[in-house]
Structures are given as structure tokens and as C-alpha cells.
Short mmCIF file of C-alpha atoms in Angstrom, two decimals:
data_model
loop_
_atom_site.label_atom_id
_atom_site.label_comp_id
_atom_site.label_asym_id
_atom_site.label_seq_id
_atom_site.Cartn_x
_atom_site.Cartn_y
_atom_site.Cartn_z
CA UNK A 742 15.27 1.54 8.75
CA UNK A 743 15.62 5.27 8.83
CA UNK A 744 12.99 7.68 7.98
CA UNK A 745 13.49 11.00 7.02
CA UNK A 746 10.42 13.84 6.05
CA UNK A 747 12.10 16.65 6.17
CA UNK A 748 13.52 18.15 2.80
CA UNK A 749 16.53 20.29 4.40
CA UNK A 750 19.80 18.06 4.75
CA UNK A 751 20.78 18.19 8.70
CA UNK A 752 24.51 19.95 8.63
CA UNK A 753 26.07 17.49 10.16
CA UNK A 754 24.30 14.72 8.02
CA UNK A 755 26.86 12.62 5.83
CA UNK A 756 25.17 10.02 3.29
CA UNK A 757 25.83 8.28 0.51
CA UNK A 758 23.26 6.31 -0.56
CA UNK A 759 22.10 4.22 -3.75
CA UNK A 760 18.79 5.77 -3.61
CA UNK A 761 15.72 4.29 -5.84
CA UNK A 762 13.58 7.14 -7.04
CA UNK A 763 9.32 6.67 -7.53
CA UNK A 764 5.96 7.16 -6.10
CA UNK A 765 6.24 3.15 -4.88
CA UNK A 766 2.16 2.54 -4.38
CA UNK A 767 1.93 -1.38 -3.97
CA UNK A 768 5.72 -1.88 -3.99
CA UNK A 769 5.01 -4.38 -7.14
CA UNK A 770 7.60 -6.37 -8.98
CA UNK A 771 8.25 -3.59 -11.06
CA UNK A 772 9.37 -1.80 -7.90
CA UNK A 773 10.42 -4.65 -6.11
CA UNK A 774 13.57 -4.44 -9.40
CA UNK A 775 14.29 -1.05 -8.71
CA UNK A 776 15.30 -1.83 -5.23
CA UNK A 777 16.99 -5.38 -5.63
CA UNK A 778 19.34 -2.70 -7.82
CA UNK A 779 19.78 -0.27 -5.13
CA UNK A 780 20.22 -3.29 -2.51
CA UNK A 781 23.16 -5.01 -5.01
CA UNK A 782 25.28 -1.78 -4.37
CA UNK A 783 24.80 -2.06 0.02
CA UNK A 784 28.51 -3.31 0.54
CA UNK A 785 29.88 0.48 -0.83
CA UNK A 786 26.20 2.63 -0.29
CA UNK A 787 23.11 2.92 1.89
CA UNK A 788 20.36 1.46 -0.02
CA UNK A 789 17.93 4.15 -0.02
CA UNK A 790 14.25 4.73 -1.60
CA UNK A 791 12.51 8.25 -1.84
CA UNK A 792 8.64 8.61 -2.38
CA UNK A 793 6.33 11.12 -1.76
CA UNK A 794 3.54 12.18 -0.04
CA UNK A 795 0.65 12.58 -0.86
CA UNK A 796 0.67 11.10 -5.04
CA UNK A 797 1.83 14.33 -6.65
CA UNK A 798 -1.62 13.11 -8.86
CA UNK A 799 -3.66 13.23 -5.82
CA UNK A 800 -1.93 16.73 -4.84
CA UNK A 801 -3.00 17.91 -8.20
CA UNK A 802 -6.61 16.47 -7.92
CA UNK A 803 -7.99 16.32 -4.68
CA UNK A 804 -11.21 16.23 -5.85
CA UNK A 805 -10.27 12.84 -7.29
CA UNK A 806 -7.43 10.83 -5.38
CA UNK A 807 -5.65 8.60 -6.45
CA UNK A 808 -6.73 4.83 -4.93
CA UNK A 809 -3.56 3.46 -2.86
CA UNK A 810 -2.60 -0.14 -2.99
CA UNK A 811 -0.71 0.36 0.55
CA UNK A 812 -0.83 2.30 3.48
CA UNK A 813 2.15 4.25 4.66
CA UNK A 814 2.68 1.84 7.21
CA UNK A 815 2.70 -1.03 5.20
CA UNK A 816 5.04 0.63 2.75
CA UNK A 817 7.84 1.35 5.21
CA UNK A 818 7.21 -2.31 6.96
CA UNK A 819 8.15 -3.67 3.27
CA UNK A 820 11.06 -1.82 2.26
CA UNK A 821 12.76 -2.79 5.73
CA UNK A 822 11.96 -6.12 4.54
CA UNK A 823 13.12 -5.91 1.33
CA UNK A 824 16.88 -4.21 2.74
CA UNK A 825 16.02 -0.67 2.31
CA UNK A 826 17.94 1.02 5.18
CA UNK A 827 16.65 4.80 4.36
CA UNK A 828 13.32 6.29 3.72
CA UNK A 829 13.04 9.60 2.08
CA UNK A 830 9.06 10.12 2.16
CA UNK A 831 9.02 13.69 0.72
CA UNK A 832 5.83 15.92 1.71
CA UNK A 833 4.58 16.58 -2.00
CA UNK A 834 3.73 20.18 -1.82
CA UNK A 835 3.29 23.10 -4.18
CA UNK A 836 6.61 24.87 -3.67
CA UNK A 837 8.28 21.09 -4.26
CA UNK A 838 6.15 20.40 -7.29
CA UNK A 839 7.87 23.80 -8.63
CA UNK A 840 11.54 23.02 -8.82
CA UNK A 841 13.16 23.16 -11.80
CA UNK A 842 14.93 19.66 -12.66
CA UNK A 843 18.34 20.69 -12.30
CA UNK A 844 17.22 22.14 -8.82
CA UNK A 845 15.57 18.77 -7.53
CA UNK A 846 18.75 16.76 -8.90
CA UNK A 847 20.99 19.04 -6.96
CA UNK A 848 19.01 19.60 -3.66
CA UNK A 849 17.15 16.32 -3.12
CA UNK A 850 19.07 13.61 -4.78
CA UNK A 851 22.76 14.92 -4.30
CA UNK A 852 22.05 17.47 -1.13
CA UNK A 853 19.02 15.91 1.13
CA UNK A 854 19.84 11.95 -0.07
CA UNK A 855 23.45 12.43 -0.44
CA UNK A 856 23.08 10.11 -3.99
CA UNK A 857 25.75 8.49 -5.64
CA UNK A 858 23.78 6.17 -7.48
CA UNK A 859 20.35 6.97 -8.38
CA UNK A 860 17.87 3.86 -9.96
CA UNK A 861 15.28 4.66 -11.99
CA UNK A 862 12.42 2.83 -14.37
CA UNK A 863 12.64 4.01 -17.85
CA UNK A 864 9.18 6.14 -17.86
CA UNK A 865 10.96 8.55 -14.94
CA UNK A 866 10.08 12.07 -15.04
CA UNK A 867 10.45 14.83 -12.29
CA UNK A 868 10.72 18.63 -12.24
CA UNK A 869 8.14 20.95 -12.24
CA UNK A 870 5.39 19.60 -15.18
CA UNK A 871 7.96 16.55 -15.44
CA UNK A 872 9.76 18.23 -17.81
CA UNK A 873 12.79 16.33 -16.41
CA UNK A 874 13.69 12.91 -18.30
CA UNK A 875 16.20 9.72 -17.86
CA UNK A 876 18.46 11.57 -20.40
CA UNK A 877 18.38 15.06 -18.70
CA UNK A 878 18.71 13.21 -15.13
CA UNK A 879 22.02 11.17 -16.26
CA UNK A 880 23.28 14.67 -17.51
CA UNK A 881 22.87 16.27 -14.07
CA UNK A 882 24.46 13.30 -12.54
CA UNK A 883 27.60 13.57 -14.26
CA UNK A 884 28.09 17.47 -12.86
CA UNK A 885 26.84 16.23 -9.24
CA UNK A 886 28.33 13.21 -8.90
CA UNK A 887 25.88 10.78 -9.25
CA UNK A 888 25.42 7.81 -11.51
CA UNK A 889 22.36 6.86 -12.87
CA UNK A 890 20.98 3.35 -14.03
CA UNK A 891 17.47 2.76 -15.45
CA UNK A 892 16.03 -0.71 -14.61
CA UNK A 893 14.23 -2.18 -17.48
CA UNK A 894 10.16 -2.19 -17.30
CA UNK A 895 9.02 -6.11 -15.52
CA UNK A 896 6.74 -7.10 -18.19
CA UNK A 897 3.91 -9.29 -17.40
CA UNK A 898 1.26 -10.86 -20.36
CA UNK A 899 2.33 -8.03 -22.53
CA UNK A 900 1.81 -5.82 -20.10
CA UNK A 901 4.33 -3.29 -17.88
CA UNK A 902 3.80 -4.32 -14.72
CA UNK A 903 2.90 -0.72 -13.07
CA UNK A 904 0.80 0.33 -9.90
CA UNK A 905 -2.12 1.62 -12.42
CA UNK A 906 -2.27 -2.30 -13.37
CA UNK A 907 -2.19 -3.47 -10.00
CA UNK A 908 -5.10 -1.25 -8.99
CA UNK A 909 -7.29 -2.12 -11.75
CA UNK A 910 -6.81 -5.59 -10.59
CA UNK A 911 -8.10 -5.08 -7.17
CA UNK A 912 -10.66 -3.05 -8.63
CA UNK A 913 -12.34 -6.37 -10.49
CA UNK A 914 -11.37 -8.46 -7.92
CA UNK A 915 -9.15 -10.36 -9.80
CA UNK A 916 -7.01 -11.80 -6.55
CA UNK A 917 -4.70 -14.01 -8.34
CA UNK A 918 -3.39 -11.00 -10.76
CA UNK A 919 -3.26 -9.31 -7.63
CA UNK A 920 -0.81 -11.40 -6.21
CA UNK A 921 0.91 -12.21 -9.05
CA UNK A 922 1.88 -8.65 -10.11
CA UNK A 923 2.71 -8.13 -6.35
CA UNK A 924 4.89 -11.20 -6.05
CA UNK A 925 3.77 -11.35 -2.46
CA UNK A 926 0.37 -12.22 -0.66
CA UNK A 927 -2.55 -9.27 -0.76
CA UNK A 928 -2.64 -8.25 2.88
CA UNK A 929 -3.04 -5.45 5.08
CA UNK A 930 -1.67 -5.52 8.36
CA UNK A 931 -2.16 -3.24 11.31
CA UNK A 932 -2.98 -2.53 15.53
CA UNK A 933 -6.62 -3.87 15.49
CA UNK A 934 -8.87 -0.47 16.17
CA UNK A 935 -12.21 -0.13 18.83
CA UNK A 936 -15.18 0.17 16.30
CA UNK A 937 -19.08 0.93 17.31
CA UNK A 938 -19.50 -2.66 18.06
CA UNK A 939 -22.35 -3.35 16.19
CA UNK A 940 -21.07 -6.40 13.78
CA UNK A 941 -20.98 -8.05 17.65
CA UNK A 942 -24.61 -6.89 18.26
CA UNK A 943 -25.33 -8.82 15.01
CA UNK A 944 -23.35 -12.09 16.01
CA UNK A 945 -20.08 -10.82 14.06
CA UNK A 946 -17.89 -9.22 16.14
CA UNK A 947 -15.16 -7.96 13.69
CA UNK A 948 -11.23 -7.15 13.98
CA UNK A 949 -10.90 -3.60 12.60
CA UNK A 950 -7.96 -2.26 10.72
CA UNK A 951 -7.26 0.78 9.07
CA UNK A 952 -6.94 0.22 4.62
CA UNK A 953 -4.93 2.59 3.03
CA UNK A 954 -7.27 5.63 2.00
CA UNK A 955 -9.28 5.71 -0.41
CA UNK A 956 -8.30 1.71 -0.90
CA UNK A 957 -7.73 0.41 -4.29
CA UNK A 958 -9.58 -2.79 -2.96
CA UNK A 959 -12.99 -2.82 -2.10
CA UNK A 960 -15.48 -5.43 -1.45
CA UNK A 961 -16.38 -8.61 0.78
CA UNK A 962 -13.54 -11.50 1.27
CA UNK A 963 -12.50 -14.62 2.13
CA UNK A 964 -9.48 -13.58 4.15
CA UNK A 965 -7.14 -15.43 6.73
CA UNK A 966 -5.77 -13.69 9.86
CA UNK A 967 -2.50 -14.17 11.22
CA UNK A 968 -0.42 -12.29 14.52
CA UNK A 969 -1.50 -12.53 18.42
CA UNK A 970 -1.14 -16.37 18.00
CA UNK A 971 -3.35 -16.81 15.01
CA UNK A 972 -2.11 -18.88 12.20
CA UNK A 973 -3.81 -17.80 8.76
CA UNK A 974 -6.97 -18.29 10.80
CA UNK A 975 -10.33 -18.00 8.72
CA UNK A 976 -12.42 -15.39 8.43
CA UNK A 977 -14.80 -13.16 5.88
CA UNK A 978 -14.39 -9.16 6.00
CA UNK A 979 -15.66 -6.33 4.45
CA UNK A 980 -13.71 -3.78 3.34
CA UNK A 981 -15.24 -0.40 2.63
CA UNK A 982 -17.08 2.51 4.30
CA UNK A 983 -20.30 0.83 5.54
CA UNK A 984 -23.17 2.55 3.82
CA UNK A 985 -25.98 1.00 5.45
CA UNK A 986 -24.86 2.42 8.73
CA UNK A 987 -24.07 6.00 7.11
CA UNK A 988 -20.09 5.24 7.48
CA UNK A 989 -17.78 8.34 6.53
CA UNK A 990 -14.46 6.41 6.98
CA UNK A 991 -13.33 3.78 5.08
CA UNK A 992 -12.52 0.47 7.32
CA UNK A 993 -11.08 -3.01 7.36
CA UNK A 994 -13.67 -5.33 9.51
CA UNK A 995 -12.82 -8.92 9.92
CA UNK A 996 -15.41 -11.72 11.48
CA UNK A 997 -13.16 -14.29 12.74
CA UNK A 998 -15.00 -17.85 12.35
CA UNK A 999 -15.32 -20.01 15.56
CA UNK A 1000 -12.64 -17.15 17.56
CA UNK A 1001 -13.50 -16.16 21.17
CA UNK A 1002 -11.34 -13.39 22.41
CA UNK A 1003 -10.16 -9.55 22.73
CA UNK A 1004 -7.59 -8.32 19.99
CA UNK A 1005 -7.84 -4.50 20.75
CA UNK A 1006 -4.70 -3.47 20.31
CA UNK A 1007 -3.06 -6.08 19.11
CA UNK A 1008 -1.21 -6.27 15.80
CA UNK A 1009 -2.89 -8.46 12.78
CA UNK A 1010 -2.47 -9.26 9.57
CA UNK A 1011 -5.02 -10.10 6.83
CA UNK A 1012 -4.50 -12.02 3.43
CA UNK A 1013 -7.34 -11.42 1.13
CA UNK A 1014 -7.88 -14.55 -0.16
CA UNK A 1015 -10.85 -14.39 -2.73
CA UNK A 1016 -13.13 -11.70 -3.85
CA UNK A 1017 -17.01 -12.53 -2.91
CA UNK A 1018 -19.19 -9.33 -3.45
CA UNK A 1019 -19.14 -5.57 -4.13
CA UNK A 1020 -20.26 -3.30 -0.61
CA UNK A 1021 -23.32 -2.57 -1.12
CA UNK A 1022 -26.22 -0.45 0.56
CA UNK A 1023 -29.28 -2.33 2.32
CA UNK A 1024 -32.25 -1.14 3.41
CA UNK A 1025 -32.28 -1.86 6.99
CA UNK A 1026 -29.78 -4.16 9.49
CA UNK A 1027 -32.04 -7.14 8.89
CA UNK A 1028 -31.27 -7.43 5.35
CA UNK A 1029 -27.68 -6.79 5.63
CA UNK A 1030 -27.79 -9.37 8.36
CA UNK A 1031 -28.97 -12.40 6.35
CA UNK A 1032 -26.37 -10.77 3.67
CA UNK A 1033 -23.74 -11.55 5.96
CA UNK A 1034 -24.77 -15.25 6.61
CA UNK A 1035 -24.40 -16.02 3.53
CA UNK A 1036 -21.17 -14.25 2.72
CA UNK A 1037 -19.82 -16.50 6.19
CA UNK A 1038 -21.12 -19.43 4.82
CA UNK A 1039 -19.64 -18.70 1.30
CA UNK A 1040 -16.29 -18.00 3.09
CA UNK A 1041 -16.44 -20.94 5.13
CA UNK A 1042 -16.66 -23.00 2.04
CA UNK A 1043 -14.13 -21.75 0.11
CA UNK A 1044 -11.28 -21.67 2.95
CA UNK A 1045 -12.41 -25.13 4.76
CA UNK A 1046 -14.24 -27.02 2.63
CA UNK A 1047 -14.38 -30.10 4.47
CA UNK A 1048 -16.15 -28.21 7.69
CA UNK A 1049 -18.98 -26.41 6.62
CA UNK A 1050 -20.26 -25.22 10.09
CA UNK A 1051 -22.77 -22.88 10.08
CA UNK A 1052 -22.54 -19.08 12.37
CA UNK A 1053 -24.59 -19.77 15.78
#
């Protein structure tokens, strides 16, 4: 898969895409239809998605982002997977949140994405303020050659399935809606980071990945750990920014049960597999320590209940 950041269209660059259109945060089942109707036109277009970066309502409010259900990484390792072939991740930026919608039709759908078909959901706005609608966009298509097709809203208990509804899911731990509005497992997956080494100091030496910032899902876990010859292995992480050791960056720390070995570098992925516990702040190491017993033993219980070892 392609990716392409730049918002001027290379001279010599000739596209035609069928090019899905959204912020795509969680790349949910809602999302998930928009590009299955990009993907049905590959054997005449390039299926093609375009996002941007950061959340035009993070841009707007720094002061408050918006939580992200995926990192960047993450998000371009599941649209190859899902047949996207071309990645327009915009930089959202102040002169881009200006143009006019007849402006962004013409220069970044037809121009930079060279659209023929563009696939929408049926709340799609864009333009400066979003003054732009799914009835002004199929107007502008017809003078620049595009066609447009809106994808009906995936509806699920009454509800449009959406990245806002996904998010408050992981914020109340609620793993099965998680995964169920996903249509996939909850996982992060990454090159295991070097931390400060003080989980091993405390007889949990942790895998460390990097969430997506700030993450949408917070807390303690049951997890499993796959890549580097692990198979779904257990484990119980935290993911957060470590209060009780004055942590300013927000981190993905997984304590492989009964695992001996070095993972630096190596590429992982972990499925969140029930919530435990909020992060919380302790007084001293000692208390978080005994903490963390019992969030290994509650792990170890819940993902192999028939061996209940305790940590040595």
C-alpha cells in the first residue's frame, strides 16, 4: 500500500482511484462498509482511503484531544489488510481547514486523489465550518467527474455504529462491545520499546508498546500476546501513563506469565481480552506491588483457569 502526505499532486502522477472519504479512528464496521464499497470497484479503480491528521476536532481543541482508538500505524497495517492500495493521510492544518467546498472537491478529491468515485457515510461534511454536504458533494462531482455513493449508516442495538460509540466503549471497559462494533479483536500491535526497567525490578518485567495517544482505552487487562513465536500467550498489562512513578507518556506494558526471554525490538501484538481495573495512583512501590499480584493472579484466572500458578 501506497502512502501519500503531501497535498500537491506530483506532475507526472496519474490516478484514478475509488477513494473512501473520513477521519477512520478505529476503522469500525461502519468504516469497514465504506471501504468493502471502494474495494468492489478495484477491477476498473485504485481503491483508495483519505484521512487526516491530526482529528480536525483535535486541531480545533488542543487543549482537549480527541481519544484515538488506533495508532497511525495500526491504521495503515489495516487498510492494507482490508485491500486499500492508497493512503491519502492529509496533514489537517489551518490553511486546509479553510477551503471552500468546491475548492477541496476540485483539488483533493479530483486533483491530489485523482477520484472517480468517491464513498461516503451519509453524515459527511467537509469545507471550511463543514458547510459542504452529500448533496453539494454529488453536485461538484458531476462538473469534475466524479461519482459519488453514500453507504448507508451500520446500525447496531439502535445505535449508528460510529467511532464516538466505539470509544465510549473502551472507556467503560465494555470489551465485548468493543469487539463487536470493531468486527475484529481489540489489539495493539507494535516493535516492543526499552522502558526504565523497573516492572523487572519488581518481578514483572513488561513488553512495552506504544498506544495510540491519548488512548481511548485505559486501564489494567487480561491480554494475550502473539508475534516472535508467541501464540496468544498470557499475560496482564497496564495501559496508561504510570502515575505512581510520575509517568508523562502514555505506555502499553505487558507482564508475560511464566516467559523467559528478550523481545526488544521485536514486533508484538496484544489482544485485550478483559477489562480488570482503572490506573490508579499508589502511595509508594510497595502498594502498587501487592496491586499487581493480584491483578496477575486475577489474569491468570480468567485466561487459564485450570492452572492457577501463582508469580514467584
Amino acid at each position: 500500500m501506497r502512502l501519500i502526505r503531501d497535498t500537491q499532486p506530483k506532475p507526472d502522477q496519474q490516478l484514478a482511484t475509488a477513494l473512501a472519504v473520513g477521519n477512520f479512528d478505529g476503522l469500525h464496521r461502519g468504516h469497514q462498509a465504506l471501504i468493502r464499497a471502494v474495494c468492489a470497484r478495484a477491477d476498473e479503480l485504485t481503491p483508495a482511503l483519505m484521512c487526516f491528521e491530526p482529528l480536525p476536532a483535535t486541531f480545533f481543541r488542543p487543549d482537549k484531544p480527541v481519544c484515538r482508538v488506533l495508532n497511525v500505524r495500526n491504521k495503515l497495517d489495516l487498510c492494507r489488510g482490508y485491500g486499500i492500495d492508497l493512503m491519502f493521510m492529509l496533514r489537517f492544518n489551518r490553511r486546509f481547514a479553510a477551503q471552500r467546498p468546491d475548492a477541496f472537491a476540485a483539488n483533493m478529491l479530483a486533483g491530489l486523489a485523482g477520484a472517480r468515485h468517491v464513498v461516503v457515510g451519509p453524515d459527511f461534511r467537509f469545507g471550511a465550518k463543514a458547510v459542504g454536504d452529500v448533496d453539494l458533494l454529488m453536485a461538484l462531482g458531476k462538473d469534475l467527474g466524479f461519482t459519488v455513493q453514500v453507504v448507508d449508516a451500520v446500525m447496531d442495538q439502535g445505535e449508528k455504529v460510529s467511532s464516538s460509540l466505539v470509544r465510549a466503549a473502551m472507556k467503560a471497559g465494555d470489551l465485548d462491545r468493543v469487539r463487536h462494533l470493531l468486527g475484529r479483536s481489540c489489539a495493539i500491535w507494535g516493535r516492543v520499546l526499552r522502558g526504565r526497567q523497573l516492572g523487572a525490578r519488581l518481578g514483572y518485567p513488561t513488553v512495552n508498546l506504544r498506544p495510540p495517544v491519548p488512548p481511548a482505552l485505559r486501564g489494567v487487562f487480561a491480554v494475550r500476546v502473539s508475534g516472535a513465536g508467541l501464540e496468544r500467550h498470557a499475560a496482564v498489562a497496564s495501559l496508561g501513563n504510570r502515575p505512581t512513578v510520575a509517568g508523562t507518556d502514555w505506555l502499553l506494558e505487558a507482564h508475560l506469565f511464566d516467559y523467559q526471554g528478550d523481545l526488544y525490538g521485536r514486533h508484538l501484538t496484544v489482544e485485550f481480552i478483559e477489562y480488570l481495573r482503572p490506573e490508579k495512583k499508589y502511595d509508594d512501590l510497595e502498594t502498587m506491588k501487592a496491586q499487581m499480584d493480584t491483578d496477575a493472579q486475577t489474569a491468570r484466572a480468567i485466561l487459564n483457569p485450570e492452572t492457577l500458578n501463582s508469580e514467584p
